Amino acid sequence: MSENSHQCVIIGIAGASASGKSLIASTVYKELKEKVGDHQIGVITEDCYYNDQSHLTMDERVKTNYDHPNALDHDLLCDHLEQLIKGEAVEVPQYSYSEHTRMKETTLLTPKKVIILEGILLLTDPRLRDIMHASVFMDTPLDICLLRRLQRDVAERGRTMESVLVQYQKTVRPMFMQFIEPSKQYADIIVPRGGKNRIAIDVLKAHIAKLLRS
Ligand code: C5P
Ligand code: MG
């Protein structure tokens, strides 16, 4: 992993869709915020860096394979991380899952001591692997991920049950097998059972605290 100065510690959390990445990231964020200071820790979601598709029709957007690395703008994500490392603020895109594109608004992110990055395809990109100080793979069983995704996408992402199941079979599962699962080999920590794994949360917090001291 990168030896760049620990002015900004970057931790990556990857794994299948609905494996608990966002949950473990927000838990570590909330618990560390109390120790490191409110303005010193931030979370970046890879999903914010899906390609802008505002020039496409809705029919075309629905056909996009959102589980393939080409769907993501990792160039912009890498640029933003490098800017944050240099101590510069960035405008993180906001993404709409129902519109399948970026929104007009962005979120200002000021430089932090700790950035937790979470997203399905982070560990497939050598540039991102190099930027991270430590990485985690959520090794949650796929049947649990599918159950969670069904509930979440219908409740929160404007989808029908039918559309979630079609997308799962057509792209989500095949791309997991092709890209995400093989990227597990690059993780420093493999977390079983999901985002509530207390020992994994504590190990991550302790490791971040150690990096901040070094
Ligand atoms: O939060 P999570 O890791 O599950 O988000 C990634 C998932 O979002 C991907 O598996 C992808 O299929 C889905 N996605 C989608 N529609 C979009 C963008 C992403 O279903 N427009
Ligand atoms: Mg998520």
mmCIF file of C-alpha atoms and ligand atoms in Angstrom:
data_model
loop_
_atom_site.group_PDB
_atom_site.id
_atom_site.type_symbol
_atom_site.label_atom_id
_atom_site.label_comp_id
_atom_site.label_asym_id
_atom_site.label_seq_id
_atom_site.Cartn_x
_atom_site.Cartn_y
_atom_site.Cartn_z
ATOM 1 C CA MET A 1 0.000 0.000 0.000
ATOM 2 C CA SER A 2 0.978 3.614 -0.564
ATOM 3 C CA GLU A 3 3.647 5.191 1.595
ATOM 4 C CA ASN A 4 2.460 8.763 1.026
ATOM 5 C CA SER A 5 2.431 10.959 4.107
ATOM 6 C CA HIS A 6 -0.292 10.260 6.616
ATOM 7 C CA GLN A 7 -1.704 13.775 6.428
ATOM 8 C CA CYS A 8 -4.730 12.054 4.913
ATOM 9 C CA VAL A 9 -5.358 8.395 5.718
ATOM 10 C CA ILE A 10 -7.439 6.698 3.002
ATOM 11 C CA ILE A 11 -9.255 3.447 3.802
ATOM 12 C CA GLY A 12 -11.098 1.526 1.064
ATOM 13 C CA ILE A 13 -14.099 -0.723 1.669
ATOM 14 C CA ALA A 14 -15.179 -2.932 -1.264
ATOM 15 C CA GLY A 15 -17.480 -5.930 -1.748
ATOM 16 C CA ALA A 16 -20.741 -6.949 -3.403
ATOM 17 C CA SER A 17 -23.705 -4.632 -3.734
ATOM 18 C CA ALA A 18 -25.657 -4.558 -0.438
ATOM 19 C CA SER A 19 -22.890 -6.411 1.415
ATOM 20 C CA GLY A 20 -22.772 -3.813 4.220
ATOM 21 C CA LYS A 21 -20.092 -1.448 2.861
ATOM 22 C CA SER A 22 -22.082 1.727 3.519
ATOM 23 C CA LEU A 23 -23.117 0.486 6.970
ATOM 24 C CA ILE A 24 -19.601 -0.321 8.191
ATOM 25 C CA ALA A 25 -18.297 2.943 6.659
ATOM 26 C CA SER A 26 -20.930 5.038 8.456
ATOM 27 C CA THR A 27 -20.397 3.192 11.751
ATOM 28 C CA VAL A 28 -16.620 3.723 11.669
ATOM 29 C CA TYR A 29 -17.258 7.344 10.599
ATOM 30 C CA LYS A 30 -19.637 8.067 13.503
ATOM 31 C CA GLU A 31 -17.488 6.375 16.129
ATOM 32 C CA LEU A 32 -14.176 7.886 14.947
ATOM 33 C CA LYS A 33 -15.658 11.359 14.555
ATOM 34 C CA GLU A 34 -15.942 11.573 18.325
ATOM 35 C CA LYS A 35 -12.226 10.786 18.700
ATOM 36 C CA VAL A 36 -10.604 12.472 15.681
ATOM 37 C CA GLY A 37 -12.841 15.541 15.576
ATOM 38 C CA ASP A 38 -15.969 16.376 13.640
ATOM 39 C CA HIS A 39 -14.304 17.953 10.633
ATOM 40 C CA GLN A 40 -11.421 15.522 10.353
ATOM 41 C CA ILE A 41 -13.123 12.470 8.879
ATOM 42 C CA GLY A 42 -15.214 12.005 5.747
ATOM 43 C CA VAL A 43 -16.852 9.253 3.667
ATOM 44 C CA ILE A 44 -16.729 9.096 -0.134
ATOM 45 C CA THR A 45 -19.069 6.707 -1.940
ATOM 46 C CA GLU A 46 -17.856 5.365 -5.277
ATOM 47 C CA ASP A 47 -21.481 5.558 -6.482
ATOM 48 C CA CYS A 48 -21.182 9.374 -6.592
ATOM 49 C CA TYR A 49 -18.678 8.830 -9.408
ATOM 50 C CA TYR A 50 -20.955 6.937 -11.810
ATOM 51 C CA ASN A 51 -20.612 8.526 -15.257
ATOM 52 C CA ASP A 52 -22.787 11.488 -16.042
ATOM 53 C CA GLN A 53 -25.530 10.230 -18.391
ATOM 54 C CA SER A 54 -27.604 13.384 -18.720
ATOM 55 C CA HIS A 55 -27.094 13.314 -22.521
ATOM 56 C CA LEU A 56 -28.816 9.866 -22.776
ATOM 57 C CA THR A 57 -32.544 9.052 -22.874
ATOM 58 C CA MET A 58 -34.087 7.219 -19.915
ATOM 59 C CA ASP A 59 -34.374 4.050 -22.056
ATOM 60 C CA GLU A 60 -30.670 4.185 -22.806
ATOM 61 C CA ARG A 61 -29.779 4.852 -19.154
ATOM 62 C CA VAL A 62 -31.752 1.817 -17.962
ATOM 63 C CA LYS A 63 -29.729 -0.394 -20.317
ATOM 64 C CA THR A 64 -26.346 0.644 -18.821
ATOM 65 C CA ASN A 65 -24.379 -2.074 -17.028
ATOM 66 C CA TYR A 66 -23.816 -0.358 -13.663
ATOM 67 C CA ASP A 67 -21.660 -3.176 -12.323
ATOM 68 C CA HIS A 68 -18.949 -2.913 -14.989
ATOM 69 C CA PRO A 69 -15.868 -0.748 -14.271
ATOM 70 C CA ASN A 70 -16.595 1.322 -17.426
ATOM 71 C CA ALA A 71 -19.754 2.714 -15.770
ATOM 72 C CA LEU A 72 -17.613 4.636 -13.299
ATOM 73 C CA ASP A 73 -15.506 7.785 -13.629
ATOM 74 C CA HIS A 74 -12.492 6.577 -11.644
ATOM 75 C CA ASP A 75 -10.352 9.291 -13.326
ATOM 76 C CA LEU A 76 -12.369 11.949 -11.518
ATOM 77 C CA LEU A 77 -12.346 9.946 -8.262
ATOM 78 C CA CYS A 78 -8.525 9.617 -8.418
ATOM 79 C CA ASP A 79 -8.157 13.332 -9.211
ATOM 80 C CA HIS A 80 -10.327 14.219 -6.224
ATOM 81 C CA LEU A 81 -8.384 11.956 -3.869
ATOM 82 C CA GLU A 82 -5.109 13.456 -5.045
ATOM 83 C CA GLN A 83 -6.491 16.964 -4.473
ATOM 84 C CA LEU A 84 -7.622 16.026 -0.964
ATOM 85 C CA ILE A 85 -4.168 14.579 -0.222
ATOM 86 C CA LYS A 86 -2.657 17.906 -1.340
ATOM 87 C CA GLY A 87 -4.955 19.689 1.107
ATOM 88 C CA GLU A 88 -7.448 21.015 -1.462
ATOM 89 C CA ALA A 89 -11.247 20.864 -1.178
ATOM 90 C CA VAL A 90 -13.263 19.058 -3.889
ATOM 91 C CA GLU A 91 -16.843 19.142 -5.227
ATOM 92 C CA VAL A 92 -18.126 15.571 -4.954
ATOM 93 C CA PRO A 93 -20.853 14.818 -7.536
ATOM 94 C CA GLN A 94 -24.320 13.867 -6.288
ATOM 95 C CA TYR A 95 -25.951 10.893 -7.981
ATOM 96 C CA SER A 96 -29.595 9.947 -8.549
ATOM 97 C CA TYR A 97 -30.325 6.199 -8.728
ATOM 98 C CA SER A 98 -33.834 6.884 -9.999
ATOM 99 C CA GLU A 99 -32.633 9.197 -12.803
ATOM 100 C CA HIS A 100 -29.480 7.080 -13.403
ATOM 101 C CA THR A 101 -27.322 10.179 -13.698
ATOM 102 C CA ARG A 102 -25.518 12.944 -11.836
ATOM 103 C CA MET A 103 -27.565 15.712 -10.355
ATOM 104 C CA LYS A 104 -26.775 19.382 -10.869
ATOM 105 C CA GLU A 105 -25.774 19.801 -7.217
ATOM 106 C CA THR A 106 -22.386 18.801 -5.794
ATOM 107 C CA THR A 107 -21.209 18.428 -2.186
ATOM 108 C CA LEU A 108 -18.176 20.376 -1.006
ATOM 109 C CA LEU A 109 -15.675 18.112 0.753
ATOM 110 C CA THR A 110 -12.866 19.845 2.629
ATOM 111 C CA PRO A 111 -9.543 18.036 3.289
ATOM 112 C CA LYS A 112 -9.712 15.474 6.110
ATOM 113 C CA LYS A 113 -7.321 13.447 8.237
ATOM 114 C CA VAL A 114 -9.290 10.295 7.396
ATOM 115 C CA ILE A 115 -11.278 9.465 4.245
ATOM 116 C CA ILE A 116 -13.312 6.262 4.156
ATOM 117 C CA LEU A 117 -13.954 5.248 0.554
ATOM 118 C CA GLU A 118 -16.658 2.677 -0.102
ATOM 119 C CA GLY A 119 -17.788 1.035 -3.340
ATOM 120 C CA ILE A 120 -18.169 -2.226 -5.254
ATOM 121 C CA LEU A 121 -15.321 -1.808 -7.771
ATOM 122 C CA LEU A 122 -12.673 0.113 -5.818
ATOM 123 C CA LEU A 123 -10.206 -2.771 -5.557
ATOM 124 C CA THR A 124 -10.313 -3.509 -9.299
ATOM 125 C CA ASP A 125 -8.402 -0.279 -10.028
ATOM 126 C CA PRO A 126 -4.618 -0.321 -9.410
ATOM 127 C CA ARG A 127 -4.555 3.478 -9.071
ATOM 128 C CA LEU A 128 -7.075 3.368 -6.235
ATOM 129 C CA ARG A 129 -5.356 0.402 -4.582
ATOM 130 C CA ASP A 130 -2.161 2.428 -4.590
ATOM 131 C CA ILE A 131 -3.780 5.463 -2.989
ATOM 132 C CA MET A 132 -5.329 3.439 -0.123
ATOM 133 C CA HIS A 133 -3.474 2.912 3.145
ATOM 134 C CA ALA A 134 -5.586 -0.130 3.984
ATOM 135 C CA SER A 135 -8.432 -1.979 2.301
ATOM 136 C CA VAL A 136 -11.353 -4.113 3.374
ATOM 137 C CA PHE A 137 -13.520 -6.613 1.477
ATOM 138 C CA MET A 138 -17.007 -7.333 2.804
ATOM 139 C CA ASP A 139 -17.412 -11.082 2.290
ATOM 140 C CA THR A 140 -21.157 -11.284 2.885
ATOM 141 C CA PRO A 141 -22.983 -14.309 1.388
ATOM 142 C CA LEU A 142 -24.606 -13.379 -1.934
ATOM 143 C CA ASP A 143 -28.084 -14.595 -0.925
ATOM 144 C CA ILE A 144 -28.050 -12.129 1.986
ATOM 145 C CA CYS A 145 -26.847 -9.360 -0.374
ATOM 146 C CA LEU A 146 -29.656 -10.102 -2.828
ATOM 147 C CA LEU A 147 -32.309 -10.025 -0.074
ATOM 148 C CA ARG A 148 -31.009 -6.686 1.172
ATOM 149 C CA ARG A 149 -30.706 -5.232 -2.310
ATOM 150 C CA LEU A 150 -34.296 -6.189 -3.152
ATOM 151 C CA GLN A 151 -35.644 -4.473 -0.048
ATOM 152 C CA ARG A 152 -33.419 -1.417 -0.418
ATOM 153 C CA ASP A 153 -33.820 -0.789 -4.150
ATOM 154 C CA VAL A 154 -37.623 -0.997 -3.923
ATOM 155 C CA ALA A 155 -37.795 1.159 -0.769
ATOM 156 C CA GLU A 156 -35.058 3.697 -1.549
ATOM 157 C CA ARG A 157 -33.954 3.615 -5.185
ATOM 158 C CA GLY A 158 -37.279 3.792 -7.051
ATOM 159 C CA ARG A 159 -37.193 0.227 -8.435
ATOM 160 C CA THR A 160 -39.756 -2.564 -8.855
ATOM 161 C CA MET A 161 -39.086 -6.061 -7.506
ATOM 162 C CA GLU A 162 -39.194 -7.395 -11.065
ATOM 163 C CA SER A 163 -36.582 -4.886 -12.310
ATOM 164 C CA VAL A 164 -34.223 -5.674 -9.407
ATOM 165 C CA LEU A 165 -34.377 -9.404 -10.157
ATOM 166 C CA VAL A 166 -33.848 -8.942 -13.910
ATOM 167 C CA GLN A 167 -30.865 -6.618 -13.321
ATOM 168 C CA TYR A 168 -29.421 -8.995 -10.731
ATOM 169 C CA GLN A 169 -29.362 -11.917 -13.152
ATOM 170 C CA LYS A 170 -28.286 -9.909 -16.187
ATOM 171 C CA THR A 171 -25.449 -7.810 -14.755
ATOM 172 C CA VAL A 172 -25.113 -7.614 -10.952
ATOM 173 C CA ARG A 173 -24.243 -11.274 -10.320
ATOM 174 C CA PRO A 174 -22.147 -11.868 -13.489
ATOM 175 C CA MET A 175 -20.083 -8.704 -12.886
ATOM 176 C CA PHE A 176 -19.580 -9.690 -9.245
ATOM 177 C CA MET A 177 -18.117 -13.003 -10.452
ATOM 178 C CA GLN A 178 -15.995 -11.360 -13.168
ATOM 179 C CA PHE A 179 -14.664 -8.271 -11.394
ATOM 180 C CA ILE A 180 -15.586 -7.879 -7.733
ATOM 181 C CA GLU A 181 -14.926 -11.340 -6.296
ATOM 182 C CA PRO A 182 -11.454 -11.590 -7.937
ATOM 183 C CA SER A 183 -10.543 -8.195 -6.415
ATOM 184 C CA LYS A 184 -10.854 -9.727 -2.931
ATOM 185 C CA GLN A 185 -7.222 -10.862 -3.265
ATOM 186 C CA TYR A 186 -6.087 -7.243 -2.902
ATOM 187 C CA ALA A 187 -7.849 -6.605 0.426
ATOM 188 C CA ASP A 188 -5.900 -6.387 3.677
ATOM 189 C CA ILE A 189 -8.902 -7.409 5.782
ATOM 190 C CA ILE A 190 -11.748 -9.728 4.754
ATOM 191 C CA VAL A 191 -14.903 -9.205 6.792
ATOM 192 C CA PRO A 192 -17.470 -12.016 7.069
ATOM 193 C CA ARG A 193 -21.202 -11.634 7.899
ATOM 194 C CA GLY A 194 -21.742 -7.961 7.030
ATOM 195 C CA GLY A 195 -21.556 -4.397 8.289
ATOM 196 C CA LYS A 196 -22.506 -5.135 11.899
ATOM 197 C CA ASN A 197 -19.380 -7.252 12.540
ATOM 198 C CA ARG A 198 -18.265 -5.568 15.784
ATOM 199 C CA ILE A 199 -14.735 -6.963 15.847
ATOM 200 C CA ALA A 200 -14.108 -5.812 12.264
ATOM 201 C CA ILE A 201 -15.329 -2.297 13.177
ATOM 202 C CA ASP A 202 -13.005 -2.179 16.200
ATOM 203 C CA VAL A 203 -10.015 -3.524 14.212
ATOM 204 C CA LEU A 204 -10.560 -0.866 11.558
ATOM 205 C CA LYS A 205 -10.867 1.917 14.125
ATOM 206 C CA ALA A 206 -7.702 0.782 15.904
ATOM 207 C CA HIS A 207 -5.770 0.580 12.622
ATOM 208 C CA ILE A 208 -6.861 4.050 11.534
ATOM 209 C CA ALA A 209 -5.867 5.438 14.951
ATOM 210 C CA LYS A 210 -2.438 3.798 14.554
ATOM 211 C CA LEU A 211 -1.969 5.279 11.052
ATOM 212 C CA LEU A 212 -2.889 8.702 12.394
ATOM 213 C CA ARG A 213 -0.237 8.411 15.114
ATOM 214 C CA SER A 214 2.528 7.271 12.753
HETATM 215 O O1 C5P B 1 -24.738 0.661 -2.619
HETATM 216 P P1 C5P B 1 -24.312 -0.387 -3.615
HETATM 217 O O2 C5P B 1 -22.901 -0.824 -3.460
HETATM 218 O O3 C5P B 1 -25.257 -1.544 -3.671
HETATM 219 O O4 C5P B 1 -24.390 0.367 -5.030
HETATM 220 C C1 C5P B 1 -23.872 -0.236 -6.185
HETATM 221 C C2 C5P B 1 -24.988 -0.810 -7.037
HETATM 222 O O5 C5P B 1 -25.801 0.232 -7.538
HETATM 223 C C3 C5P B 1 -24.454 -1.572 -8.237
HETATM 224 O O6 C5P B 1 -24.517 -2.958 -8.002
HETATM 225 C C4 C5P B 1 -25.366 -1.122 -9.395
HETATM 226 O O7 C5P B 1 -26.026 -2.196 -10.014
HETATM 227 C C5 C5P B 1 -26.401 -0.220 -8.732
HETATM 228 N N1 C5P B 1 -26.808 0.915 -9.564
HETATM 229 C C6 C5P B 1 -28.049 0.883 -10.175
HETATM 230 N N2 C5P B 1 -28.454 1.931 -10.954
HETATM 231 C C7 C5P B 1 -27.651 3.007 -11.156
HETATM 232 C C8 C5P B 1 -26.376 3.035 -10.546
HETATM 233 C C9 C5P B 1 -25.982 1.975 -9.762
HETATM 234 O O8 C5P B 1 -28.808 -0.083 -10.010
HETATM 235 N N3 C5P B 1 -28.081 3.986 -11.913
HETATM 236 MG MG MG B 2 -24.005 1.353 -0.635
#
